[in-house]
Amino acid sequence: MMSLLVVAAIVAAVALGYRTKINIGLFAIAFAYLIGCFAMGLSPSEVIGMWPLKIFFIIFSVCLFYSFATVNGTLEKLAEHLIYHCRTVPQLLPFAVFFTATLISAMGAGYYTVLAFMAPITLLLCERTGMSLITGGMAVNYGALSGANFVSSQSGIIFRGLMVNAGIPENEAFLNAAGIFVSTLVIPLLVISALVFLTGHGKAMKATAFVATEPAPLNREQKTTLWLTLTMMAIVLAAPITQILFPDNATLSFINSKMDIGLIASLFSVIALLLKLGDERKAMASVPWATLIMICGVGMLISVAIKAGTIDVLASWMSNSIPPILVPIVFGIVAAFMSLFSSTLGVVTPALFPMVPPIASALGLDPMILFVAIVVGAQATSISPFSSGGSLILGSCTTEQSRAALFPQLLFRAAPLGFVAALVFNALLTFVY
């Protein structure tokens, strides 16, 4: 009975957030309090203690540091340069858009930020070069998603934190996050290649190179920010990789035990401020506070669900009702439909990731397969006009006519294409492993 009540609360939080446009996390906090204290007899301190403090600190610290590259224009200038250098090969422009969005997102801009300044550029390029809106939209959306999934970028860090909270060791969480990144890098390349080379896209584009003005070079602050970002990424990646390669080395184990991406990012934020790379108030304002509240609020409600035994009940039902070979595919489908109307980071992964360890253990599956299937499925439909990615792309249209023309293309072509690609990938992944 209690498990049904918690599941109903999760559904209600998502539905109310979608309906009222109020942050889902706030509804989740309210339900966590009401159910935890009055239905389960927990103390207020116990419910407050369910706030995922470590995830909150890591996301805040990393986003604060990366926000300097956004505030001082480093990422936008870098995107302009990369697009400019591809002006002579318009047929390969979708790949240029994809890799540019991937790189900028991997450097910490995050999914929403990249779409905010890359989507208008991409739609403008579609007008100038003859690139189809579907191809351009999927390239920039997929790129922003893939880069954000990088192990040291925003989504990758969130995934790792959720895995650790679910009981996965740090090193395994790092490898699982790397598997998610690689998977979400491969699928877009296959889809974009099919659109470009199998649908006559290259012939449809204009034969001549599009006109592009050479952007101004990076200034001192932007160059310093770029090098500082690359340095932090190298430090963050080097520690766990060397630990995996040399697990018995005592010195490397000691160094790795002292590494924390949140604390490292905080240190680099201080360095950025001392070097005057950006305004502190603007950097603070650029932190995605709404996303933080949503992730942590839903995390509290999920913790209540775990305390009530809901996750174990659902995991047991799936283990007994679904053949093991179909579990990753089912996870992907469920995640895809949830993502149509809710956030991958704020709702889908916090709700589904805790179910992975018990199901993987019961069925003898590799947890990485299930984690990958969830993210691949959830992000497959993110270009739907009802989801955050699709709505941002629609918002980048310059006229109401182009917006009206793009809406059905995103809903009836791009989203189904992404869903089918994810379904095929998850099926292949399941059968291969």
PDB file of C-alpha atoms in Angstrom, residues 206-353:
ATOM      1  CA  LYS A 206      23.929  24.012 -52.142  1.00  0.00           C
ATOM      2  CA  ALA A 207      27.077  23.141 -54.051  1.00  0.00           C
ATOM      3  CA  THR A 208      28.793  26.389 -53.186  1.00  0.00           C
ATOM      4  CA  ALA A 209      30.196  27.195 -49.773  1.00  0.00           C
ATOM      5  CA  PHE A 210      28.022  29.416 -47.611  1.00  0.00           C
ATOM      6  CA  VAL A 211      29.138  32.920 -46.809  1.00  0.00           C
ATOM      7  CA  ALA A 212      30.611  33.219 -43.333  1.00  0.00           C
ATOM      8  CA  THR A 213      32.406  36.085 -41.654  1.00  0.00           C
ATOM      9  CA  GLU A 214      35.605  35.181 -39.864  1.00  0.00           C
ATOM     10  CA  PRO A 215      35.012  35.559 -36.122  1.00  0.00           C
ATOM     11  CA  ALA A 216      37.317  37.634 -33.947  1.00  0.00           C
ATOM     12  CA  PRO A 217      40.126  35.769 -32.160  1.00  0.00           C
ATOM     13  CA  LEU A 218      39.761  34.780 -28.511  1.00  0.00           C
ATOM     14  CA  ASN A 219      40.811  37.526 -26.102  1.00  0.00           C
ATOM     15  CA  ARG A 220      43.091  37.040 -23.083  1.00  0.00           C
ATOM     16  CA  GLU A 221      40.280  36.079 -20.691  1.00  0.00           C
ATOM     17  CA  GLN A 222      38.814  33.599 -23.159  1.00  0.00           C
ATOM     18  CA  LYS A 223      42.177  31.939 -23.912  1.00  0.00           C
ATOM     19  CA  THR A 224      42.942  31.653 -20.197  1.00  0.00           C
ATOM     20  CA  THR A 225      39.471  30.233 -19.532  1.00  0.00           C
ATOM     21  CA  LEU A 226      39.936  27.655 -22.286  1.00  0.00           C
ATOM     22  CA  TRP A 227      43.280  26.466 -20.911  1.00  0.00           C
ATOM     23  CA  LEU A 228      41.948  26.430 -17.359  1.00  0.00           C
ATOM     24  CA  THR A 229      38.951  24.327 -18.446  1.00  0.00           C
ATOM     25  CA  LEU A 230      41.147  21.839 -20.305  1.00  0.00           C
ATOM     26  CA  THR A 231      43.472  21.596 -17.297  1.00  0.00           C
ATOM     27  CA  MET A 232      40.621  20.830 -14.935  1.00  0.00           C
ATOM     28  CA  MET A 233      39.213  18.210 -17.297  1.00  0.00           C
ATOM     29  CA  ALA A 234      42.648  16.560 -17.540  1.00  0.00           C
ATOM     30  CA  ILE A 235      43.038  16.425 -13.745  1.00  0.00           C
ATOM     31  CA  VAL A 236      39.523  15.076 -13.226  1.00  0.00           C
ATOM     32  CA  LEU A 237      39.981  12.352 -15.846  1.00  0.00           C
ATOM     33  CA  ALA A 238      43.577  11.394 -15.036  1.00  0.00           C
ATOM     34  CA  ALA A 239      42.944  10.277 -11.446  1.00  0.00           C
ATOM     35  CA  PRO A 240      40.256   7.592 -12.026  1.00  0.00           C
ATOM     36  CA  ILE A 241      41.810   6.395 -15.306  1.00  0.00           C
ATOM     37  CA  THR A 242      45.235   5.798 -13.729  1.00  0.00           C
ATOM     38  CA  GLN A 243      43.540   4.097 -10.786  1.00  0.00           C
ATOM     39  CA  ILE A 244      41.732   1.723 -13.156  1.00  0.00           C
ATOM     40  CA  LEU A 245      44.946   1.017 -15.110  1.00  0.00           C
ATOM     41  CA  PHE A 246      47.110   0.557 -11.997  1.00  0.00           C
ATOM     42  CA  PRO A 247      44.767  -0.606  -9.213  1.00  0.00           C
ATOM     43  CA  ASP A 248      47.581  -1.921  -6.977  1.00  0.00           C
ATOM     44  CA  ASN A 249      49.690   1.242  -6.972  1.00  0.00           C
ATOM     45  CA  ALA A 250      49.495   2.674  -3.438  1.00  0.00           C
ATOM     46  CA  THR A 251      50.534   6.202  -4.444  1.00  0.00           C
ATOM     47  CA  LEU A 252      47.928   6.455  -7.199  1.00  0.00           C
ATOM     48  CA  SER A 253      45.290   5.003  -4.878  1.00  0.00           C
ATOM     49  CA  PHE A 254      46.112   7.652  -2.264  1.00  0.00           C
ATOM     50  CA  ILE A 255      45.963  10.489  -4.828  1.00  0.00           C
ATOM     51  CA  ASN A 256      42.699   9.179  -6.270  1.00  0.00           C
ATOM     52  CA  SER A 257      41.174   8.980  -2.775  1.00  0.00           C
ATOM     53  CA  LYS A 258      41.792  12.710  -2.357  1.00  0.00           C
ATOM     54  CA  MET A 259      40.257  13.662  -5.695  1.00  0.00           C
ATOM     55  CA  ASP A 260      36.723  15.053  -5.772  1.00  0.00           C
ATOM     56  CA  ILE A 261      35.403  16.863  -8.820  1.00  0.00           C
ATOM     57  CA  GLY A 262      33.275  19.214  -6.721  1.00  0.00           C
ATOM     58  CA  LEU A 263      36.216  20.358  -4.601  1.00  0.00           C
ATOM     59  CA  ILE A 264      38.511  20.585  -7.637  1.00  0.00           C
ATOM     60  CA  ALA A 265      35.929  22.721  -9.461  1.00  0.00           C
ATOM     61  CA  SER A 266      35.598  24.967  -6.390  1.00  0.00           C
ATOM     62  CA  LEU A 267      39.378  25.469  -6.385  1.00  0.00           C
ATOM     63  CA  PHE A 268      39.372  26.326 -10.084  1.00  0.00           C
ATOM     64  CA  SER A 269      36.478  28.764  -9.540  1.00  0.00           C
ATOM     65  CA  VAL A 270      38.635  30.647  -7.042  1.00  0.00           C
ATOM     66  CA  ILE A 271      41.494  30.688  -9.578  1.00  0.00           C
ATOM     67  CA  ALA A 272      39.118  31.999 -12.261  1.00  0.00           C
ATOM     68  CA  LEU A 273      37.940  34.785  -9.934  1.00  0.00           C
ATOM     69  CA  LEU A 274      41.510  35.730  -8.975  1.00  0.00           C
ATOM     70  CA  LEU A 275      42.400  35.903 -12.675  1.00  0.00           C
ATOM     71  CA  LYS A 276      39.290  38.056 -13.246  1.00  0.00           C
ATOM     72  CA  LEU A 277      37.917  35.750 -15.940  1.00  0.00           C
ATOM     73  CA  GLY A 278      34.311  36.711 -15.252  1.00  0.00           C
ATOM     74  CA  ASP A 279      31.911  38.531 -12.982  1.00  0.00           C
ATOM     75  CA  GLU A 280      31.137  36.525  -9.832  1.00  0.00           C
ATOM     76  CA  ARG A 281      27.472  37.600  -9.712  1.00  0.00           C
ATOM     77  CA  LYS A 282      26.893  36.657 -13.347  1.00  0.00           C
ATOM     78  CA  ALA A 283      28.646  33.325 -12.814  1.00  0.00           C
ATOM     79  CA  MET A 284      26.444  32.600  -9.790  1.00  0.00           C
ATOM     80  CA  ALA A 285      23.343  33.565 -11.757  1.00  0.00           C
ATOM     81  CA  SER A 286      24.359  31.149 -14.547  1.00  0.00           C
ATOM     82  CA  VAL A 287      24.232  28.137 -12.214  1.00  0.00           C
ATOM     83  CA  PRO A 288      21.149  26.050 -13.186  1.00  0.00           C
ATOM     84  CA  TRP A 289      19.362  26.466  -9.875  1.00  0.00           C
ATOM     85  CA  ALA A 290      16.024  25.190 -11.212  1.00  0.00           C
ATOM     86  CA  THR A 291      17.670  21.970 -12.414  1.00  0.00           C
ATOM     87  CA  LEU A 292      19.433  21.564  -9.064  1.00  0.00           C
ATOM     88  CA  ILE A 293      16.158  21.918  -7.147  1.00  0.00           C
ATOM     89  CA  MET A 294      14.411  19.480  -9.487  1.00  0.00           C
ATOM     90  CA  ILE A 295      17.131  16.814  -9.232  1.00  0.00           C
ATOM     91  CA  CYS A 296      17.519  17.064  -5.468  1.00  0.00           C
ATOM     92  CA  GLY A 297      13.779  17.381  -4.781  1.00  0.00           C
ATOM     93  CA  VAL A 298      12.999  14.270  -6.809  1.00  0.00           C
ATOM     94  CA  GLY A 299      15.995  12.629  -5.118  1.00  0.00           C
ATOM     95  CA  MET A 300      14.342  13.197  -1.731  1.00  0.00           C
ATOM     96  CA  LEU A 301      11.116  11.583  -2.915  1.00  0.00           C
ATOM     97  CA  ILE A 302      13.049   8.648  -4.387  1.00  0.00           C
ATOM     98  CA  SER A 303      14.824   8.227  -1.038  1.00  0.00           C
ATOM     99  CA  VAL A 304      11.408   8.035   0.629  1.00  0.00           C
ATOM    100  CA  ALA A 305      10.454   5.405  -1.954  1.00  0.00           C
ATOM    101  CA  ILE A 306      13.587   3.400  -1.129  1.00  0.00           C
ATOM    102  CA  LYS A 307      12.801   3.662   2.601  1.00  0.00           C
ATOM    103  CA  ALA A 308       9.265   2.421   1.909  1.00  0.00           C
ATOM    104  CA  GLY A 309      10.589  -0.546  -0.087  1.00  0.00           C
ATOM    105  CA  THR A 310       9.025   0.682  -3.339  1.00  0.00           C
ATOM    106  CA  ILE A 311      12.193   0.273  -5.401  1.00  0.00           C
ATOM    107  CA  ASP A 312      12.679  -3.310  -4.192  1.00  0.00           C
ATOM    108  CA  VAL A 313       9.049  -4.150  -4.997  1.00  0.00           C
ATOM    109  CA  LEU A 314       9.312  -2.738  -8.531  1.00  0.00           C
ATOM    110  CA  ALA A 315      12.675  -4.431  -9.081  1.00  0.00           C
ATOM    111  CA  SER A 316      11.289  -7.754  -7.897  1.00  0.00           C
ATOM    112  CA  TRP A 317       8.253  -7.421 -10.184  1.00  0.00           C
ATOM    113  CA  MET A 318      10.421  -6.665 -13.214  1.00  0.00           C
ATOM    114  CA  SER A 319      12.798  -9.511 -12.371  1.00  0.00           C
ATOM    115  CA  ASN A 320       9.945 -12.025 -12.169  1.00  0.00           C
ATOM    116  CA  SER A 321       7.704 -10.725 -14.957  1.00  0.00           C
ATOM    117  CA  ILE A 322      10.091  -9.778 -17.784  1.00  0.00           C
ATOM    118  CA  PRO A 323      12.583 -12.151 -19.486  1.00  0.00           C
ATOM    119  CA  PRO A 324      16.148 -11.034 -18.686  1.00  0.00           C
ATOM    120  CA  ILE A 325      17.000 -10.466 -22.336  1.00  0.00           C
ATOM    121  CA  LEU A 326      14.156  -7.950 -22.683  1.00  0.00           C
ATOM    122  CA  VAL A 327      14.864  -5.948 -19.494  1.00  0.00           C
ATOM    123  CA  PRO A 328      17.257  -3.408 -21.109  1.00  0.00           C
ATOM    124  CA  ILE A 329      14.822  -2.882 -23.989  1.00  0.00           C
ATOM    125  CA  VAL A 330      11.907  -2.370 -21.572  1.00  0.00           C
ATOM    126  CA  PHE A 331      13.969   0.077 -19.518  1.00  0.00           C
ATOM    127  CA  GLY A 332      14.777   2.028 -22.688  1.00  0.00           C
ATOM    128  CA  ILE A 333      11.126   2.181 -23.776  1.00  0.00           C
ATOM    129  CA  VAL A 334       9.923   3.268 -20.321  1.00  0.00           C
ATOM    130  CA  ALA A 335      12.639   5.945 -20.159  1.00  0.00           C
ATOM    131  CA  ALA A 336      11.741   7.195 -23.660  1.00  0.00           C
ATOM    132  CA  PHE A 337       8.059   7.649 -22.802  1.00  0.00           C
ATOM    133  CA  MET A 338       8.880   9.290 -19.474  1.00  0.00           C
ATOM    134  CA  SER A 339      11.242  11.685 -21.263  1.00  0.00           C
ATOM    135  CA  LEU A 340       8.493  12.849 -23.622  1.00  0.00           C
ATOM    136  CA  PHE A 341       7.014  14.933 -20.806  1.00  0.00           C
ATOM    137  CA  SER A 342       9.750  15.136 -18.154  1.00  0.00           C
ATOM    138  CA  SER A 343      13.445  15.782 -17.641  1.00  0.00           C
ATOM    139  CA  THR A 344      16.027  13.035 -18.122  1.00  0.00           C
ATOM    140  CA  LEU A 345      18.241  14.492 -15.394  1.00  0.00           C
ATOM    141  CA  GLY A 346      15.527  15.608 -12.982  1.00  0.00           C
ATOM    142  CA  VAL A 347      13.000  12.759 -13.208  1.00  0.00           C
ATOM    143  CA  VAL A 348      13.860   9.792 -15.442  1.00  0.00           C
ATOM    144  CA  THR A 349      17.320   8.850 -14.178  1.00  0.00           C
ATOM    145  CA  PRO A 350      16.650   9.599 -10.465  1.00  0.00           C
ATOM    146  CA  ALA A 351      13.557   7.369 -10.693  1.00  0.00           C
ATOM    147  CA  LEU A 352      15.048   4.466 -12.690  1.00  0.00           C
ATOM    148  CA  PHE A 353      18.730   4.311 -11.688  1.00  0.00           C
TER     149      PHE A 353
END
